[in-house]
Structures are given as structure tokens and as C-alpha cells.
CSV table of C-alpha atoms and ligand atoms in Angstrom, one decimal:
chain,number,residue,atom,x,y,z
A,1032,UNK,CA,115.7,78.1,81.0
A,1033,UNK,CA,117.0,81.5,81.7
A,1034,UNK,CA,117.5,83.6,78.6
A,1035,UNK,CA,121.0,84.5,79.9
A,1036,UNK,CA,122.1,80.9,79.6
A,1037,UNK,CA,120.9,80.6,76.1
A,1038,UNK,CA,122.6,81.7,72.9
A,1039,UNK,CA,121.7,85.4,72.4
A,1040,UNK,CA,121.2,86.8,69.0
A,1041,UNK,CA,122.4,90.4,68.6
A,1042,UNK,CA,118.7,91.6,68.9
A,1043,UNK,CA,117.9,89.4,71.9
A,1044,UNK,CA,118.3,92.2,74.5
A,1045,UNK,CA,117.7,95.3,72.6
A,1046,UNK,CA,116.4,96.7,69.2
A,1047,UNK,CA,113.9,95.6,66.7
A,1048,UNK,CA,113.0,91.9,66.7
A,1049,UNK,CA,110.4,90.8,64.1
A,1050,UNK,CA,110.3,87.1,65.2
A,1051,UNK,CA,110.0,87.2,68.9
A,1052,UNK,CA,108.8,83.5,69.2
A,1053,UNK,CA,111.5,82.3,66.8
A,1054,UNK,CA,114.2,84.1,68.8
A,1055,UNK,CA,113.0,82.3,71.9
A,1056,UNK,CA,113.5,78.9,70.1
A,1057,UNK,CA,109.9,78.2,68.9
A,1058,UNK,CA,110.1,76.7,65.4
A,1059,UNK,CA,107.1,76.7,63.1
A,1060,UNK,CA,105.2,78.8,65.7
A,1061,UNK,CA,101.8,80.5,65.1
A,1062,UNK,CA,101.6,84.3,64.5
A,1063,UNK,CA,102.4,86.6,67.4
A,1064,UNK,CA,99.1,87.4,69.2
A,1065,UNK,CA,98.3,90.4,71.4
A,1066,UNK,CA,95.9,93.1,72.5
A,1067,UNK,CA,95.0,96.5,71.0
A,1068,UNK,CA,93.2,98.5,73.7
A,1069,UNK,CA,91.3,101.4,72.2
A,1070,UNK,CA,90.7,103.6,75.3
A,1071,UNK,CA,88.5,106.0,73.3
A,1072,UNK,CA,85.6,103.6,73.5
A,1073,UNK,CA,86.2,102.3,77.1
A,1074,UNK,CA,83.1,103.0,79.3
A,1075,UNK,CA,84.8,101.9,82.5
A,1076,UNK,CA,82.4,99.0,83.1
A,1077,UNK,CA,85.2,96.8,84.5
A,1078,UNK,CA,83.8,93.7,82.8
A,1079,UNK,CA,87.4,93.0,81.7
A,1080,UNK,CA,88.7,93.0,85.3
A,1081,UNK,CA,85.9,90.7,86.4
A,1082,UNK,CA,86.3,88.3,83.5
A,1083,UNK,CA,90.0,88.1,84.1
A,1084,UNK,CA,89.6,87.3,87.8
A,1085,UNK,CA,86.9,84.7,87.1
A,1086,UNK,CA,88.7,82.8,84.4
A,1087,UNK,CA,92.1,82.9,86.0
A,1088,UNK,CA,90.8,82.4,89.5
A,1089,UNK,CA,92.7,85.5,90.7
A,1090,UNK,CA,91.9,86.2,94.4
A,1091,UNK,CA,90.4,89.5,95.5
A,1092,UNK,CA,92.7,92.5,96.0
A,1093,UNK,CA,90.9,94.2,98.9
A,1094,UNK,CA,88.7,96.4,96.7
A,1095,UNK,CA,89.5,99.6,98.7
A,1096,UNK,CA,88.2,102.8,97.2
A,1097,UNK,CA,91.1,105.3,97.1
A,1098,UNK,CA,88.9,108.2,98.1
A,1099,UNK,CA,90.3,110.0,95.1
A,1100,UNK,CA,88.2,108.4,92.3
A,1101,UNK,CA,85.8,105.6,91.4
A,1102,UNK,CA,88.8,103.3,90.9
A,1103,UNK,CA,88.6,100.5,93.5
A,1104,UNK,CA,91.6,98.4,92.3
A,1105,UNK,CA,94.0,101.3,92.0
A,1106,UNK,CA,96.8,99.6,90.0
A,1107,UNK,CA,98.0,96.4,88.4
A,1108,UNK,CA,99.3,93.9,90.9
A,1109,UNK,CA,99.7,90.2,91.7
A,1110,UNK,CA,96.0,89.9,92.1
A,1111,UNK,CA,94.9,92.5,89.5
A,1112,UNK,CA,96.0,91.5,86.1
A,1113,UNK,CA,93.7,94.0,84.3
A,1114,UNK,CA,93.2,97.4,85.8
A,1115,UNK,CA,90.7,99.9,84.6
A,1116,UNK,CA,92.1,103.4,85.3
A,1117,UNK,CA,89.7,106.2,85.9
A,1118,UNK,CA,91.6,109.4,85.3
A,1119,UNK,CA,89.8,112.6,86.3
A,1120,UNK,CA,91.0,115.8,84.8
A,1121,UNK,CA,89.7,119.3,85.2
A,1122,UNK,CA,88.3,120.7,82.0
A,1123,UNK,CA,89.8,124.0,80.8
A,1124,UNK,CA,87.3,126.8,81.3
A,1125,UNK,CA,87.0,127.3,77.6
A,1126,UNK,CA,85.4,123.8,77.3
A,1127,UNK,CA,82.6,124.5,79.9
A,1128,UNK,CA,80.0,126.3,77.7
A,1129,UNK,CA,78.0,123.8,75.6
A,1130,UNK,CA,80.9,122.1,73.7
A,1131,UNK,CA,80.8,120.8,70.2
A,1132,UNK,CA,80.5,117.0,70.1
A,1133,UNK,CA,82.3,114.3,68.2
A,1134,UNK,CA,81.0,110.8,67.5
A,1135,UNK,CA,83.7,108.4,68.5
A,1136,UNK,CA,81.7,105.4,67.1
A,1137,UNK,CA,81.3,103.6,70.4
A,1138,UNK,CA,79.7,100.3,69.5
A,1139,UNK,CA,76.6,99.0,71.3
A,1140,UNK,CA,76.2,101.8,73.8
A,1141,UNK,CA,73.0,103.9,73.8
A,1142,UNK,CA,69.6,103.1,72.3
A,1143,UNK,CA,69.6,102.0,68.6
A,1144,UNK,CA,69.7,104.9,66.2
A,1145,UNK,CA,71.1,107.4,68.8
A,1146,UNK,CA,74.7,108.4,68.4
A,1147,UNK,CA,76.9,108.6,71.5
A,1148,UNK,CA,78.6,111.9,71.3
A,1149,UNK,CA,81.4,113.4,73.2
A,1150,UNK,CA,82.8,117.0,73.6
A,1151,UNK,CA,84.8,118.0,70.5
A,1152,UNK,CA,88.5,118.2,71.2
A,1153,UNK,CA,88.0,116.8,74.6
A,1154,UNK,CA,87.3,113.4,73.1
A,1155,UNK,CA,86.4,110.8,75.7
A,1156,UNK,CA,85.5,113.6,78.2
A,1157,UNK,CA,82.2,113.5,79.9
A,1158,UNK,CA,81.0,117.0,80.5
A,1159,UNK,CA,79.4,117.0,83.9
A,1160,UNK,CA,78.2,120.6,83.8
A,1161,UNK,CA,78.8,121.5,87.4
A,1162,UNK,CA,82.0,119.6,88.2
A,1163,UNK,CA,84.0,120.6,85.2
A,1164,UNK,CA,85.7,117.2,85.1
A,1165,UNK,CA,86.4,114.8,82.3
A,1166,UNK,CA,87.1,111.1,82.7
A,1167,UNK,CA,89.6,109.1,80.8
A,1168,UNK,CA,89.2,105.4,81.2
A,1169,UNK,CA,91.7,102.8,80.2
A,1170,UNK,CA,92.1,99.1,80.8
A,1171,UNK,CA,95.8,98.5,81.6
A,1172,UNK,CA,97.5,95.1,81.4
A,1173,UNK,CA,100.9,93.5,81.0
A,1174,UNK,CA,102.5,94.7,77.8
A,1175,UNK,CA,104.0,91.4,76.8
A,1176,UNK,CA,107.1,93.3,75.6
A,1177,UNK,CA,109.2,92.2,72.7
A,1178,UNK,CA,112.2,92.6,75.0
A,1179,UNK,CA,110.8,91.5,78.3
A,1180,UNK,CA,113.3,92.3,81.1
A,1181,UNK,CA,111.2,90.4,83.6
A,1182,UNK,CA,111.9,87.3,81.6
A,1183,UNK,CA,115.6,88.1,81.0
A,1184,UNK,CA,116.4,88.3,84.7
A,1185,UNK,CA,114.3,85.4,86.0
A,1186,UNK,CA,116.8,82.8,87.3
A,1187,UNK,CA,114.4,79.9,87.5
A,1188,UNK,CA,112.8,79.8,84.1
A,1189,UNK,CA,109.5,80.6,85.8
A,1190,UNK,CA,108.9,83.3,83.1
A,1191,UNK,CA,109.0,82.1,79.6
A,1192,UNK,CA,108.1,83.2,76.0
A,1193,UNK,CA,105.2,81.2,74.6
A,1194,UNK,CA,104.8,80.1,71.0
A,1195,UNK,CA,102.3,83.0,70.6
A,1196,UNK,CA,105.1,85.6,71.5
A,1197,UNK,CA,103.5,86.3,74.9
A,1198,UNK,CA,105.2,86.3,78.3
A,1199,UNK,CA,103.9,83.9,80.9
A,1200,UNK,CA,104.9,83.3,84.6
A,1201,UNK,CA,104.5,79.8,86.0
A,1202,UNK,CA,103.5,79.9,89.6
A,1203,UNK,CA,104.7,76.4,90.4
A,1204,UNK,CA,108.3,77.2,89.4
A,1205,UNK,CA,108.6,80.8,90.8
A,1206,UNK,CA,110.8,80.9,93.9
A,1207,UNK,CA,109.8,84.3,95.0
A,1208,UNK,CA,113.2,85.9,94.5
A,1209,UNK,CA,111.5,89.1,93.2
A,1210,UNK,CA,114.2,89.9,90.5
A,1211,UNK,CA,111.5,90.4,87.9
A,1212,UNK,CA,109.7,93.2,89.8
A,1213,UNK,CA,112.2,96.0,89.5
A,1214,UNK,CA,113.2,94.8,86.0
A,1215,UNK,CA,109.8,95.6,84.5
A,1216,UNK,CA,109.8,99.1,83.1
A,1217,UNK,CA,106.0,99.4,83.4
A,1218,UNK,CA,105.7,98.2,87.1
A,1219,UNK,CA,103.4,95.4,86.0
A,1220,UNK,CA,104.6,92.1,87.6
A,1221,UNK,CA,104.1,91.8,91.3
A,1222,UNK,CA,104.7,89.4,94.2
A,1223,UNK,CA,101.8,88.0,96.2
A,1224,UNK,CA,102.3,88.6,99.9
A,1225,UNK,CA,102.0,85.2,101.6
A,1226,UNK,CA,104.9,83.5,99.8
A,1227,UNK,CA,106.4,86.2,97.4
A,1228,UNK,CA,105.6,84.3,94.2
A,1229,UNK,CA,105.2,86.6,91.2
A,1230,UNK,CA,102.0,86.9,89.1
A,1231,UNK,CA,100.7,88.9,86.1
A,1232,UNK,CA,98.6,88.6,83.0
A,1233,UNK,CA,99.2,85.5,81.0
A,1234,UNK,CA,97.2,86.7,78.0
A,1235,UNK,CA,95.0,83.6,78.9
A,1236,UNK,CA,97.7,81.2,77.6
A,1237,UNK,CA,95.3,78.3,78.3
A,1238,UNK,CA,92.6,79.8,76.2
A,1239,UNK,CA,95.0,80.7,73.3
A,1240,UNK,CA,96.1,77.1,73.1
A,1241,UNK,CA,92.4,76.2,72.6
A,1242,UNK,CA,92.0,78.8,69.9
A,1243,UNK,CA,89.9,81.0,72.2
A,1244,UNK,CA,89.9,84.7,72.8
A,1245,UNK,CA,91.3,85.9,76.2
A,1246,UNK,CA,88.6,86.4,78.8
A,1247,UNK,CA,88.9,90.2,79.1
A,1248,UNK,CA,88.6,90.8,75.3
A,1249,UNK,CA,85.7,88.3,75.2
A,1250,UNK,CA,83.8,90.2,77.9
A,1251,UNK,CA,84.4,93.8,76.7
A,1252,UNK,CA,81.1,95.1,75.5
A,1253,UNK,CA,82.5,98.0,73.5
A,1254,UNK,CA,85.4,96.2,71.8
A,1255,UNK,CA,87.8,98.5,73.6
A,1256,UNK,CA,90.0,95.4,74.1
A,1257,UNK,CA,90.7,93.8,70.7
A,1258,UNK,CA,92.6,90.5,70.5
A,1259,UNK,CA,94.4,89.2,67.4
A,1260,UNK,CA,97.6,88.9,65.4
A,1261,UNK,CA,99.9,91.8,66.5
A,1262,UNK,CA,100.8,92.7,62.9
A,1263,UNK,CA,97.1,93.0,62.0
A,1264,UNK,CA,96.3,94.9,65.2
A,1265,UNK,CA,99.0,97.5,64.4
A,1266,UNK,CA,97.4,98.2,61.1
A,1267,UNK,CA,93.9,98.4,62.7
A,1268,UNK,CA,95.2,100.7,65.4
A,1269,UNK,CA,96.9,103.1,62.9
A,1270,UNK,CA,93.6,103.2,60.9
A,1271,UNK,CA,91.7,104.1,64.1
A,1272,UNK,CA,94.1,106.9,64.9
A,1273,UNK,CA,93.6,108.3,61.4
A,1274,UNK,CA,89.9,108.0,61.7
A,1275,UNK,CA,89.9,110.0,65.0
A,1276,UNK,CA,92.2,112.6,63.6
A,1277,UNK,CA,89.9,113.1,60.7
A,1278,UNK,CA,87.1,113.7,63.2
A,1279,UNK,CA,89.1,116.4,64.9
A,1280,UNK,CA,90.3,114.3,67.8
A,1281,UNK,CA,93.9,115.2,67.3
A,1282,UNK,CA,94.9,114.1,70.8
A,1283,UNK,CA,94.6,110.5,69.8
A,1284,UNK,CA,97.9,108.6,69.7
A,1285,UNK,CA,99.3,105.1,69.9
A,1286,UNK,CA,101.4,103.8,72.9
A,1287,UNK,CA,103.6,100.8,72.6
A,1288,UNK,CA,102.8,100.0,69.0
A,1289,UNK,CA,106.2,101.0,67.5
A,1290,UNK,CA,108.5,98.0,67.1
A,1291,UNK,CA,111.5,100.4,67.1
A,1292,UNK,CA,110.8,101.8,70.6
A,1293,UNK,CA,112.8,101.1,73.8
A,1294,UNK,CA,111.2,97.7,74.4
A,1295,UNK,CA,111.0,96.6,70.7
A,1296,UNK,CA,107.3,97.3,70.8
A,1297,UNK,CA,104.6,95.8,73.0
A,1298,UNK,CA,102.5,92.8,72.4
A,1299,UNK,CA,99.7,94.8,74.2
A,1300,UNK,CA,99.5,98.4,73.0
A,1301,UNK,CA,97.0,101.2,73.4
A,1302,UNK,CA,95.3,104.1,71.8
A,1303,UNK,CA,95.4,107.0,74.3
A,1304,UNK,CA,93.6,110.3,74.3
A,1305,UNK,CA,96.3,112.2,76.3
A,1306,UNK,CA,99.9,112.0,77.3
A,1307,UNK,CA,101.0,108.5,78.6
A,1308,UNK,CA,101.8,110.1,82.0
A,1309,UNK,CA,98.2,111.1,82.5
A,1310,UNK,CA,97.3,107.3,82.5
A,1311,UNK,CA,100.3,106.5,84.8
A,1312,UNK,CA,102.3,105.1,81.9
A,1313,UNK,CA,106.0,105.8,81.4
A,1314,UNK,CA,106.5,108.1,78.4
A,1315,UNK,CA,109.5,106.4,77.0
A,1316,UNK,CA,110.1,103.0,78.5
A,1317,UNK,CA,113.4,101.2,77.8
A,1318,UNK,CA,114.1,97.5,78.5
A,1319,UNK,CA,116.0,97.5,81.8
A,1320,UNK,CA,118.4,94.7,80.5
A,1321,UNK,CA,119.5,96.8,77.5
A,1322,UNK,CA,123.0,97.2,78.8
A,1323,UNK,CA,123.5,93.6,80.1
A,1324,UNK,CA,125.6,92.6,77.1
A,1325,UNK,CA,127.9,95.6,77.5
A,1326,UNK,CA,128.1,95.0,81.2
A,1327,UNK,CA,129.2,91.4,80.8
A,1328,UNK,CA,131.8,92.5,78.2
A,1329,UNK,CA,133.2,94.9,80.7
A,1330,UNK,CA,133.2,92.3,83.4
A,1331,UNK,CA,135.0,89.9,81.1
A,1332,UNK,CA,137.6,92.5,80.2
A,1333,UNK,CA,138.1,93.3,83.9
A,1334,UNK,CA,138.5,89.6,84.6
A,1335,UNK,CA,141.1,89.2,81.8
A,1336,UNK,CA,143.0,92.3,83.1
A,1337,UNK,CA,143.0,90.9,86.7
A,1338,UNK,CA,144.2,87.5,85.5
A,1339,UNK,CA,146.9,89.3,83.5
A,1340,UNK,CA,148.0,91.3,86.7
A,1341,UNK,CA,148.0,88.1,88.7
A,1342,UNK,CA,150.1,86.2,86.1
A,1343,UNK,CA,152.5,89.1,85.8
A,1344,UNK,CA,153.1,89.3,89.5
A,1345,UNK,CA,153.5,85.6,89.7
A,1346,UNK,CA,156.0,85.5,86.8
A,1347,UNK,CA,157.7,88.6,88.2
A,1348,UNK,CA,158.6,87.1,91.6
A,1349,UNK,CA,162.0,85.6,90.8
A,1350,UNK,CA,162.9,88.7,88.9
A,1351,UNK,CA,161.9,90.9,91.9
A,1352,UNK,CA,163.7,88.5,94.2
A,1353,UNK,CA,167.0,88.8,92.2
A,1354,UNK,CA,167.0,92.5,91.7
A,1355,UNK,CA,164.9,93.7,94.6
A,1356,UNK,CA,167.4,93.2,97.4
B,2880,SF4,S1,105.3,94.7,80.9
B,2880,SF4,FE1,106.7,94.1,82.5
B,2880,SF4,S2,105.8,92.1,83.3
B,2880,SF4,FE2,104.9,92.5,81.2
B,2880,SF4,S3,106.3,91.4,79.7
B,2880,SF4,FE3,107.0,93.6,79.9
B,2880,SF4,S4,108.6,93.5,81.4
B,2880,SF4,FE4,107.4,91.6,81.7
B,2881,SF4,S1,110.0,86.2,91.5
B,2881,SF4,FE1,109.6,84.3,90.4
B,2881,SF4,S2,109.1,85.0,88.3
B,2881,SF4,FE2,110.2,86.7,89.4
B,2881,SF4,S3,112.4,86.5,88.9
B,2881,SF4,FE3,112.0,85.3,90.8
B,2881,SF4,S4,111.6,83.2,90.1
B,2881,SF4,FE4,111.4,84.5,88.3
B,2882,SF4,S1,88.0,97.8,78.5
B,2882,SF4,FE1,85.9,97.1,77.9
B,2882,SF4,S2,85.4,95.7,79.6
B,2882,SF4,FE2,87.1,96.9,80.3
B,2882,SF4,S3,86.2,98.7,81.4
B,2882,SF4,FE3,86.6,99.3,79.3
B,2882,SF4,S4,84.6,98.9,78.2
B,2882,SF4,FE4,84.5,97.8,80.1
């Protein structure tokens, strides 16, 4: 059922919402589940992309290299539900001579006993020596927003809020109208060309119902993608930022973890090592349906005013007829 046809609590379209599943009508629901993606330990192996495609039987997306980087899937789309961004940035010249190094604690990479170290202050950067580039790698995904505009505008009920607080699209109900696509403030949901039906990450709803971990998180060898209860993940993410700051990686920051932000916080949030725009993320997203309530109030007021004018002109006819001659 469309959210617009349901009873809306004051927080349903905008603001902090601590019980997203309860607001959607799930009683006695399990804890809200989500992703914390720590990009500081991503090695760009793309195991998450492959695992997602295999488990969810997502068709190939062309695999065209852009010619600009090693990224061959380019962006999230109807057939790319996890996308590993390879961001190449030119190092400032001051970083070129033998930089200090910082251990980011990357689990499981490198021979036992040997720390993986990265340039101090340039965090995840890989100093190439001759190219002067650093790479930032980040596995992007649907944010499973607290206030999900895609869901709010869907007229068919194809998009729904699960008992885990995630947002899922049902391919057998979607009619391909495309309303959800411009509604998403992150540009995540996308229509597939042959028939226009919309697809995106389901946070492996079928696996969650069986108590399993989503395929991408299960496959990630560095624990860059962490799955769990959102409240617990937020605590873990804040601790990780503190740890990195203590190591001098002062560029580390969280993205999407704040429940008071423009979408009420994301169910899938990130630790970034640069500004969101560098990763292709909007710096300050706001749910696009925020003003729907006010708009409907204005429409209602306009309708009442029009009805009043109509009634007045109707009632005024005999009066005008008597005195208007
Ligand atoms: S990121 Fe976009 S597609 Fe995902 S839940 Fe939010 S609005 Fe919907
Ligand atoms: S394209 Fe499908 S999922 Fe998107 S709004 Fe239309 S019916 Fe809903
Ligand atoms: S998030 Fe994990 S699985 Fe995905 S590219 Fe990074 S390290 Fe590999």
C-alpha cells in the first residue's frame, strides 16, 4: 500500500524517526538492520559486487571500462546493486617524498606479522611514486533511508518497508512508471531498459529472513562491509572514527549515520576518507518528499477557497440579477 494512503505520523515524511519499522506498521518487529561500510579498509577487490550479482541473479551491466579509471561498472543501476568506486586523486606535491605511514588495521591483507601501512595523512592513499596518484575505494549501495522518498512516491506498493527497516522493491508489482527514480536523493534506484521496471539493493531480504548475512558483507575479505543492528553499527562506526583520528587520520568522517540529517539517517552508512562529493555522494541529502504534507495542505486550502468562490457566485446570482440591471 502506498504510504500516502496510510495514516501519516508527524515524523513519517521528515525528521527523526527512531522506530522506522513500527512507523510502517510492523508490530513486534526485529531490530533495524543495516550496513556500515568502512571505506578505509576497502581494497577494491569487487568481491561484494560479484557476490551480490550471484546471489540475487542480477544480469550483467555491460562491464565497459570508462577509460578514466579501473572502474568497470561505473555507477549504481538497475543491474549494479553494489558499486565499488575507484576514485583517483592527484597527491599534493608535499606528499611525494617518502611519506610517513599509518597502520589502518586492515584485517587479513598482507603476510602474517607484516603490517599494511599507508601514507600518513593521506590515509587510504597508495603512493605510486611516479604517478603521484592516490586511490580511494568505496563500495556504494542503496542507503535504505529512514525517510525513503522512493517508497513514498511509489503508486503501486511495489516498494515497501520490511520488518527489518530496509526498503525493498518487488519486481512482480512494479509497473515501470519511474516515479521512484527522480525521488531518490542519492540516484540509487534505476529502471531496467526492456520493460522499465525498477531495481535496487534489497539488503538480501531473503537472506535476512533466514537469519543470514547479506551476500556482499559475507564475501568482503577485509570487513569493509559490516552488517548488523543499525544502533550497534552506529556505535561501532563512531569508535572507528575515533580510532582513526587518534592515529592522525583526521580526514575520517561518517556519512549517513546521523539520525537527525535530511533523510532521518541511513540504514546503510559509510566511513569516508574525504568529502562526500569526492565519492560522488551528495553532501547534504534531503528527502525529496519533505514538503509533501505542506503541499497537500496548500492544495486543500486552495480547493476550499475555490469552493467558497463557487458557492458565493452561485448564491450571488439572484442578488446580481436584481441589482445588476
Ligand atoms: S537511497 Fe534512494 S532507493 Fe535507496 S531507500 Fe533511499 S530513496 Fe530509496
Ligand atoms: S517504477 Fe515501480 S517501484 Fe518505481 S514508483 Fe513506479 S511502480 Fe513503484
Ligand atoms: S567492500 Fe569488501 S568486497 Fe567490496 S571491494 Fe571493498 S574490500 Fe572488496
